[in-house]
Amino acid sequence: MSLDFFVSHYNYWVVIFLMMVGFYILISRGNLIKKIVGLNVFQTSVFMLYISMGKITGGTPPILVGDGHGGEAMEHVVYSNPLPHVLILTAIVVGIATTSVGLALAVRIKEAYGTLEEDEINRIEALVEASE
Amino acid sequence: MSIELLLALSLAVPAAGTLLILLLRKSPNAREAASLVTAGALFAIVLRIYGVVSTGERPELVLAEPIRGIPIALEAEPLGVLFALIASFLWIVTTMYSIGYMRGHHEKNQTRFYVFFAFAIASVMGVAFAGNVFTLFVFYEILSLTTFPLVTHAGTDAARRAGRVYLGILFGTSIAFQLLAIVWTYAVAGTLDFQAGGILDGRLAGIAVPVLLGLFVFGIGKAAVMPFHRWLPAAMVAPTPVSALLHAVAVVKAGVFSVLKISVYVFGIDFLAGAGASVWLMWAAAATIILGSLVAFTKDNLKARLAYSTVSQLSYVVLGAMLANSWGVIGSGLHILMHAFGKITLFFCAGAIMVAAHKSEVSQLKGLGRTMPVTFGAFFIGTLSIVGLPPTGGSWSKWFLGVGSLEAGQVGLMAVLMVSSLLSLAYLMEIPLKGFFQKPDEPPHHEGIHEGPKWSLVAIVTTAVACLALFLYPEPFYRLMTMVAGS
Amino acid sequence: MAGAGEGTGRVTAQLPILQVVVPLLAAPICAVLRHGRAAAWLAVLASWSVLAIALALLGQVMAGGVVSYHIGDWVPPIGIEYRVDIVNAWVLVIVASIGAVVTPYSVASVEHEIASRRIPLFYAAYLLCLSGLLGITITGDMFNVFVFLEISSLSAYALISLGRPRRALTAAYRYLIMGSVGATFIVIGIGLLYVMTGSLNMADLAGLLPGVWDSRTVKVAYGFLGVGICLKLALFPLHLWLPNAYAFAPSPVTAFMASTATKVAVYMLLRFFLSIFGAAFSFDVMALDRVLLPLALVAVVSMSLVAIFQVDVKRLLAYSSVAQIGYMILGLSFASITGLTATLLHLFNHALMKGALFMALGCVVYRIGSVHIDAMAGLGKRMPWTMAAFVVGGLSLVGVPLTVGFISKWYLILGALEKGGPWIAVAVLVLVTSVMALVYVWRVVEAAYLREFSGDEPTGEAPLSLLAPTWVLVAANLYFGIDAVRTAGVARQAAEVLMAGIGS
Amino acid sequence: MREEIIVRVGAKILTPFIIMFALYVHFHGDYSPGGGFQAGVILTAAFALLALVYGLAAVQRVLPPWFTRLCAALGVVIYGGVGVVTMLLGHNYLGYDALAQDPKYGQHYGILLVELGVLVTVFGVMASVFYLFAGRGRSES
Amino acid sequence: MSIVVDIVLLTLLAVAGIALLRIRNLFAVVMLAGIYSLLSAGLFTVMDAVDVAFTEAAVGAGISTVLFLGALALAGHHENRPGHTPLLPLIVVSVTGLALVYGTIDMPGFGGADNPVHHHVADHYLEESPNEIDIPNVVTAVLASYRGYDTWGEVTVVFAAAVGVMLLLMGGRRSRAAAGDHGQAGADGQADGAGHR
């Protein structure tokens, strides 16, 4: 594996590592709120993956410089890709939307079951089911 | 009136009958009159269709086309007409019998009984006149469904269990085997139409042929080839007219009819004989014949004994179809007829005994023949017909089946037929003998016992006479079957 | 206004976007209405216009081929495209039909099951869910799929949580977690495809992807999209969220979700894997058929078995749904036109039968508040129309002829037999599981008809406003079982389109 | 209780920054990073922190829940309404060119309007959600 | 220079991630998650995604923290120790992660100007938006016009979330009040009326 390859890919790998940390929190933790934190970390890291894709080395943010009327003024400026940014803006919003619904559910579950721990909820449900 | 319209009417009349019966539920007399009138009308229609078909016409009618190229279509051909004649005639008789029985036995939900009975007959007509395998399958399944409420009529735990077995086996086999066989046939032949000479010749070969045939034969659970016969004895919990319906008029006959029809019109007897595909099924049928008779021997309950007798007798028909020659087919078709009349007589008698004397076990029948001479006399005639002795119609079908066996070169099957005839003679003849010639165990208190309800008696006499008449006049039916076998 | 002069011409050109905009704009209006009834009727109106639009679109597509709609007048792939071919026109009709039937059904049902002040919000969420599903189906843009997926999912979580038992909450939460994981996987997959091609437009991608088929990235993207979608469509073993979600959600929600949500997920699978990646890539390179076949078979067999032992009838049907999804995937795994026809037909047919069944159960809940199998004893006499609907739906589920279920089975078995050889075993398995379906359906029927009612309070038949929509679906079960030429024709055409791919 | 203090102090420090941010983001969306969404979120954040510091009731007097709920729905309708208007003007959905003679102006108007829709909805939603979370503990204790 | 910032930020993110995994006081977890968001916002800035960075900061560190705190206030903030070794999650995560890493092998290198991703539609946005839309911030142009429909979808998602939260949290805390006797208000004798707590 050449150094070039490493330099041009390490970013992805760290991001993947972060994604997996989030994913791991999500699926291994029993606390309903902690799970949502995990989901947030997971998604935020996916966002980083997208943004990494859009980056051009030596580029600048995709805000056109010049007089704003025709981009021909500054031909030499390299802009990073705006499209991933747009997508991720949308995704962030979706993320917070999911988080808020998830948290609302967690609150209601706490009120109904008196606990936020998955194990205990499962135990209560198993009891109810057995009594059916 | 166009003949196609008559075909449609053969389904529509009993279906309309259900509505009529439902509307007249408040007044039992009107309700039962409606039943009788519908039955009579249906028989008249079928007779008219018979007239046309016997001249060689094959009227057709497409009802719908669920899947492209596979319509729900009706077609009148000789075999179907034969079956339709049997069913529609026996419906009249059974309705008469039911009027006596259901009232005499104070059954609940009588309206439901007549409604579903009429429904069942409508589906039987569909089976009889099915123009392709798919249509046959459709009405076959509807028949299972419409007879289910009849089987579970009593609503007891036993009835519920029986219903479960009934539907489980009939639906189970038809979905798991028959449907597979149908789709397979379609995949191979590209059509499902019944055609003279079959549709599979030249399209299927090797081991696939016997396998496909086996899927059909065992998939038609109503033919009760062992090991899929359990539903028939189980369904004995139903009221006797239902048993008559199951055994003689509709359900089992629809089964063996389907087997015969598929052998003749889907496989074609020449193709079957050439491929030797049906040999293993001949022996499956033969085994059922013998085993059924043996089990019948051990049953003391009269209806159970008759049920196993039916299991055994049905396989005669299957056997005839599997012989794959003209004599076999003729014998098979005639046996549907002869067994129908013979067995319905026996069931009617069993029901009459139950209603009049409240006896259901063979061992309780000693001396009862003297108080119920007509019933036991009819039972005797029915027995002769089932065994295949002159002067009853049963002797003809046995004869042709025997000839067919020899023609097929299966001398062993001939022996099977003989043995089983002896067995059936033994287990059935015991009943009239007990009735007429044995002294009752206990001092008789027969004051309350006399013949069954008069409506039932009329039915019993009718079918018993028919058994005799069929010995003298088998001609029209023989002609129909030669048309099938020759086609 | 400008378009007024040529009224009809303009409207037909705008149909694709109206398909989604109508319910989506009705949703916020519902949310601010004060009266539940007003919101309900707005929703009914919206759902009926959705059906009208969907049918018109199907007509357009069948007459004139693919309809492409450029949102914002931007030519794809620059802008977002709505692209309707016969495949998604078909799925749109399925979703819209169910919506049009379930919405009026929900009026009485919701008033009974949900607190009155939440009813306007319920309809807002319901319409959002509907438009989300429609949006996923109609769009020709990958990322737009994700956005509408989230609209439908978020509203679905909320709708499910409205069920009365508190277990509805945990079911919704579990669905939220698994659904979000699925959505995130889909986003990852889309991102990987995007990085290799620079495009998000489906038709465009279909043209670009063959150039990068060999790359590992595309294969991994394939895997992530696959897992993500399978989570959404509850393919065994990723089905764990489904049974409780369906069992504890309010009746109309269950009826709606069971008949539409998983169907749309199956559509996504077909669209992504067959149109975008291409049937050739999926079957030859990724061995999709060989991966899906065992999963589908295990799903069908094991879930049918589990269903047999359920005592809660809603849950019984939920497990049956997972099994039925197995049938759909099974058809796909045949990798043949007939198999796909079976899949596409079953999308429609299963929507009809499960819709009818769950709606019948909703009637039961409305009257006796429970769908425990013991509670249903003797219901055949007390609620004859409801239970008759259940029986017909059940027979359809079993696959009895003259019902839609039979048509699906027919094509599925035909597909297996066409392949010949060991595939006969698959056909046999399909039939055996039909018999299993018979067992679990019959347990309910037996309870309803052959057991005596034990309680004392008399129960009447469900109100007409519940029964009528239920029977509309029951009638559809029968009608399309007797005349399936048209539905099968469309399904077959769609299957041919899918096997050919967009590019060619 | 220590956590309480952290929140109060943090809120006090952050509030002015957040409001400044919101204004900047809102008005410079076309020229620099930002737009309706960011502005909406930041605005809500400001209100949320204010509520934490000065109490929910005080904020709700200025900004009643029915109003935020209305906003949430209104923004969606504004955004979608722009699309409907362009359709009525004979263009496709969200074809802003229809909004003025010069397509560029049309685009400007369109973007302005939809960003307004975004701002209204995001603000309305975030505030409503915040109210529900913050209000729930209080309502019955 | 930017590569150094990049590496530092990534390292900090990794540290924050691990810490999130291990800490069981949810209050601290939420704060740390906010920090994680801020760090990622920093990373976004480094990678020229200034709009995203603003949003992430506002959402991740702002709104989302507030919501989490609100939820914790209602639901308590201690997490139980995990009961058993989470072997299955570990396997799932490893497989997923390795699959992704495998997928990156053929991915165009980070920051390459020739990557296909920059040359299909992105070109058009950067070159034509001055003529077609004429606002300097291309992200806004794409967001509100070229892909304006996605943004409407996004607004709708937010709205859907509001509807969801309202449905869930509006009204009193019925279930808790009723849980002592029979589960849900208006108990229908169904399913889990048992509600033992």
PDB file of N, CA, C and O in Angstrom, chain B residues 348-368:
ATOM      1  N   PHE B 348     -79.340 -43.889   3.105  1.00  0.00           N
ATOM      2  CA  PHE B 348     -80.717 -43.544   3.446  1.00  0.00           C
ATOM      3  C   PHE B 348     -81.257 -44.521   4.489  1.00  0.00           C
ATOM      4  O   PHE B 348     -81.915 -44.135   5.451  1.00  0.00           O
ATOM      5  N   CYS B 349     -80.964 -45.779   4.274  1.00  0.00           N
ATOM      6  CA  CYS B 349     -81.449 -46.795   5.216  1.00  0.00           C
ATOM      7  C   CYS B 349     -80.839 -46.574   6.595  1.00  0.00           C
ATOM      8  O   CYS B 349     -81.535 -46.614   7.613  1.00  0.00           O
ATOM      9  N   ALA B 350     -79.513 -46.332   6.598  1.00  0.00           N
ATOM     10  CA  ALA B 350     -78.855 -46.118   7.889  1.00  0.00           C
ATOM     11  C   ALA B 350     -79.485 -44.946   8.615  1.00  0.00           C
ATOM     12  O   ALA B 350     -79.741 -45.002   9.829  1.00  0.00           O
ATOM     13  N   GLY B 351     -79.782 -43.872   7.846  1.00  0.00           N
ATOM     14  CA  GLY B 351     -80.405 -42.699   8.448  1.00  0.00           C
ATOM     15  C   GLY B 351     -81.794 -43.012   8.960  1.00  0.00           C
ATOM     16  O   GLY B 351     -82.186 -42.577  10.050  1.00  0.00           O
ATOM     17  N   ALA B 352     -82.532 -43.755   8.176  1.00  0.00           N
ATOM     18  CA  ALA B 352     -83.896 -44.093   8.585  1.00  0.00           C
ATOM     19  C   ALA B 352     -83.870 -44.910   9.870  1.00  0.00           C
ATOM     20  O   ALA B 352     -84.674 -44.696  10.781  1.00  0.00           O
ATOM     21  N   ILE B 353     -82.924 -45.813   9.948  1.00  0.00           N
ATOM     22  CA  ILE B 353     -82.814 -46.627  11.165  1.00  0.00           C
ATOM     23  C   ILE B 353     -82.513 -45.745  12.360  1.00  0.00           C
ATOM     24  O   ILE B 353     -83.076 -45.891  13.443  1.00  0.00           O
ATOM     25  N   MET B 354     -81.629 -44.766  12.107  1.00  0.00           N
ATOM     26  CA  MET B 354     -81.260 -43.868  13.203  1.00  0.00           C
ATOM     27  C   MET B 354     -82.464 -43.029  13.650  1.00  0.00           C
ATOM     28  O   MET B 354     -82.725 -42.886  14.840  1.00  0.00           O
ATOM     29  N   VAL B 355     -83.195 -42.498  12.700  1.00  0.00           N
ATOM     30  CA  VAL B 355     -84.327 -41.655  13.062  1.00  0.00           C
ATOM     31  C   VAL B 355     -85.431 -42.474  13.723  1.00  0.00           C
ATOM     32  O   VAL B 355     -85.981 -42.088  14.753  1.00  0.00           O
ATOM     33  N   ALA B 356     -85.700 -43.652  13.133  1.00  0.00           N
ATOM     34  CA  ALA B 356     -86.849 -44.416  13.616  1.00  0.00           C
ATOM     35  C   ALA B 356     -86.509 -45.207  14.873  1.00  0.00           C
ATOM     36  O   ALA B 356     -87.285 -45.241  15.831  1.00  0.00           O
ATOM     37  N   ALA B 357     -85.329 -45.842  14.873  1.00  0.00           N
ATOM     38  CA  ALA B 357     -85.032 -46.758  15.971  1.00  0.00           C
ATOM     39  C   ALA B 357     -83.918 -46.246  16.879  1.00  0.00           C
ATOM     40  O   ALA B 357     -83.609 -46.866  17.884  1.00  0.00           O
ATOM     41  N   HIS B 358     -83.313 -45.118  16.514  1.00  0.00           N
ATOM     42  CA  HIS B 358     -82.204 -44.564  17.296  1.00  0.00           C
ATOM     43  C   HIS B 358     -81.079 -45.559  17.486  1.00  0.00           C
ATOM     44  O   HIS B 358     -80.496 -45.654  18.557  1.00  0.00           O
ATOM     45  N   LYS B 359     -80.817 -46.339  16.456  1.00  0.00           N
ATOM     46  CA  LYS B 359     -79.711 -47.303  16.536  1.00  0.00           C
ATOM     47  C   LYS B 359     -78.640 -46.892  15.522  1.00  0.00           C
ATOM     48  O   LYS B 359     -78.961 -46.534  14.389  1.00  0.00           O
ATOM     49  N   SER B 360     -77.394 -46.960  15.930  1.00  0.00           N
ATOM     50  CA  SER B 360     -76.332 -46.599  15.011  1.00  0.00           C
ATOM     51  C   SER B 360     -75.287 -47.698  14.874  1.00  0.00           C
ATOM     52  O   SER B 360     -74.427 -47.620  14.008  1.00  0.00           O
ATOM     53  N   GLU B 361     -75.334 -48.735  15.728  1.00  0.00           N
ATOM     54  CA  GLU B 361     -74.301 -49.775  15.663  1.00  0.00           C
ATOM     55  C   GLU B 361     -74.885 -51.010  14.955  1.00  0.00           C
ATOM     56  O   GLU B 361     -76.058 -51.342  15.105  1.00  0.00           O
ATOM     57  N   VAL B 362     -74.021 -51.695  14.234  1.00  0.00           N
ATOM     58  CA  VAL B 362     -74.466 -52.893  13.513  1.00  0.00           C
ATOM     59  C   VAL B 362     -74.998 -53.935  14.488  1.00  0.00           C
ATOM     60  O   VAL B 362     -76.015 -54.591  14.242  1.00  0.00           O
ATOM     61  N   SER B 363     -74.317 -54.045  15.634  1.00  0.00           N
ATOM     62  CA  SER B 363     -74.690 -55.114  16.565  1.00  0.00           C
ATOM     63  C   SER B 363     -76.053 -54.861  17.215  1.00  0.00           C
ATOM     64  O   SER B 363     -76.620 -55.763  17.837  1.00  0.00           O
ATOM     65  N   GLN B 364     -76.588 -53.642  17.062  1.00  0.00           N
ATOM     66  CA  GLN B 364     -77.885 -53.363  17.686  1.00  0.00           C
ATOM     67  C   GLN B 364     -79.057 -53.705  16.764  1.00  0.00           C
ATOM     68  O   GLN B 364     -80.201 -53.492  17.125  1.00  0.00           O
ATOM     69  N   LEU B 365     -78.743 -54.173  15.553  1.00  0.00           N
ATOM     70  CA  LEU B 365     -79.792 -54.238  14.531  1.00  0.00           C
ATOM     71  C   LEU B 365     -80.567 -55.544  14.522  1.00  0.00           C
ATOM     72  O   LEU B 365     -81.468 -55.719  13.712  1.00  0.00           O
ATOM     73  N   LYS B 366     -80.189 -56.424  15.418  1.00  0.00           N
ATOM     74  CA  LYS B 366     -80.811 -57.751  15.365  1.00  0.00           C
ATOM     75  C   LYS B 366     -82.325 -57.656  15.402  1.00  0.00           C
ATOM     76  O   LYS B 366     -82.901 -57.000  16.264  1.00  0.00           O
ATOM     77  N   GLY B 367     -82.922 -58.318  14.435  1.00  0.00           N
ATOM     78  CA  GLY B 367     -84.372 -58.426  14.441  1.00  0.00           C
ATOM     79  C   GLY B 367     -85.116 -57.185  14.008  1.00  0.00           C
ATOM     80  O   GLY B 367     -86.333 -57.171  13.903  1.00  0.00           O
ATOM     81  N   LEU B 368     -84.383 -56.118  13.742  1.00  0.00           N
ATOM     82  CA  LEU B 368     -85.035 -54.866  13.408  1.00  0.00           C
ATOM     83  C   LEU B 368     -85.717 -54.930  12.041  1.00  0.00           C
ATOM     84  O   LEU B 368     -86.637 -54.174  11.747  1.00  0.00           O
TER      85      LEU B 368
END
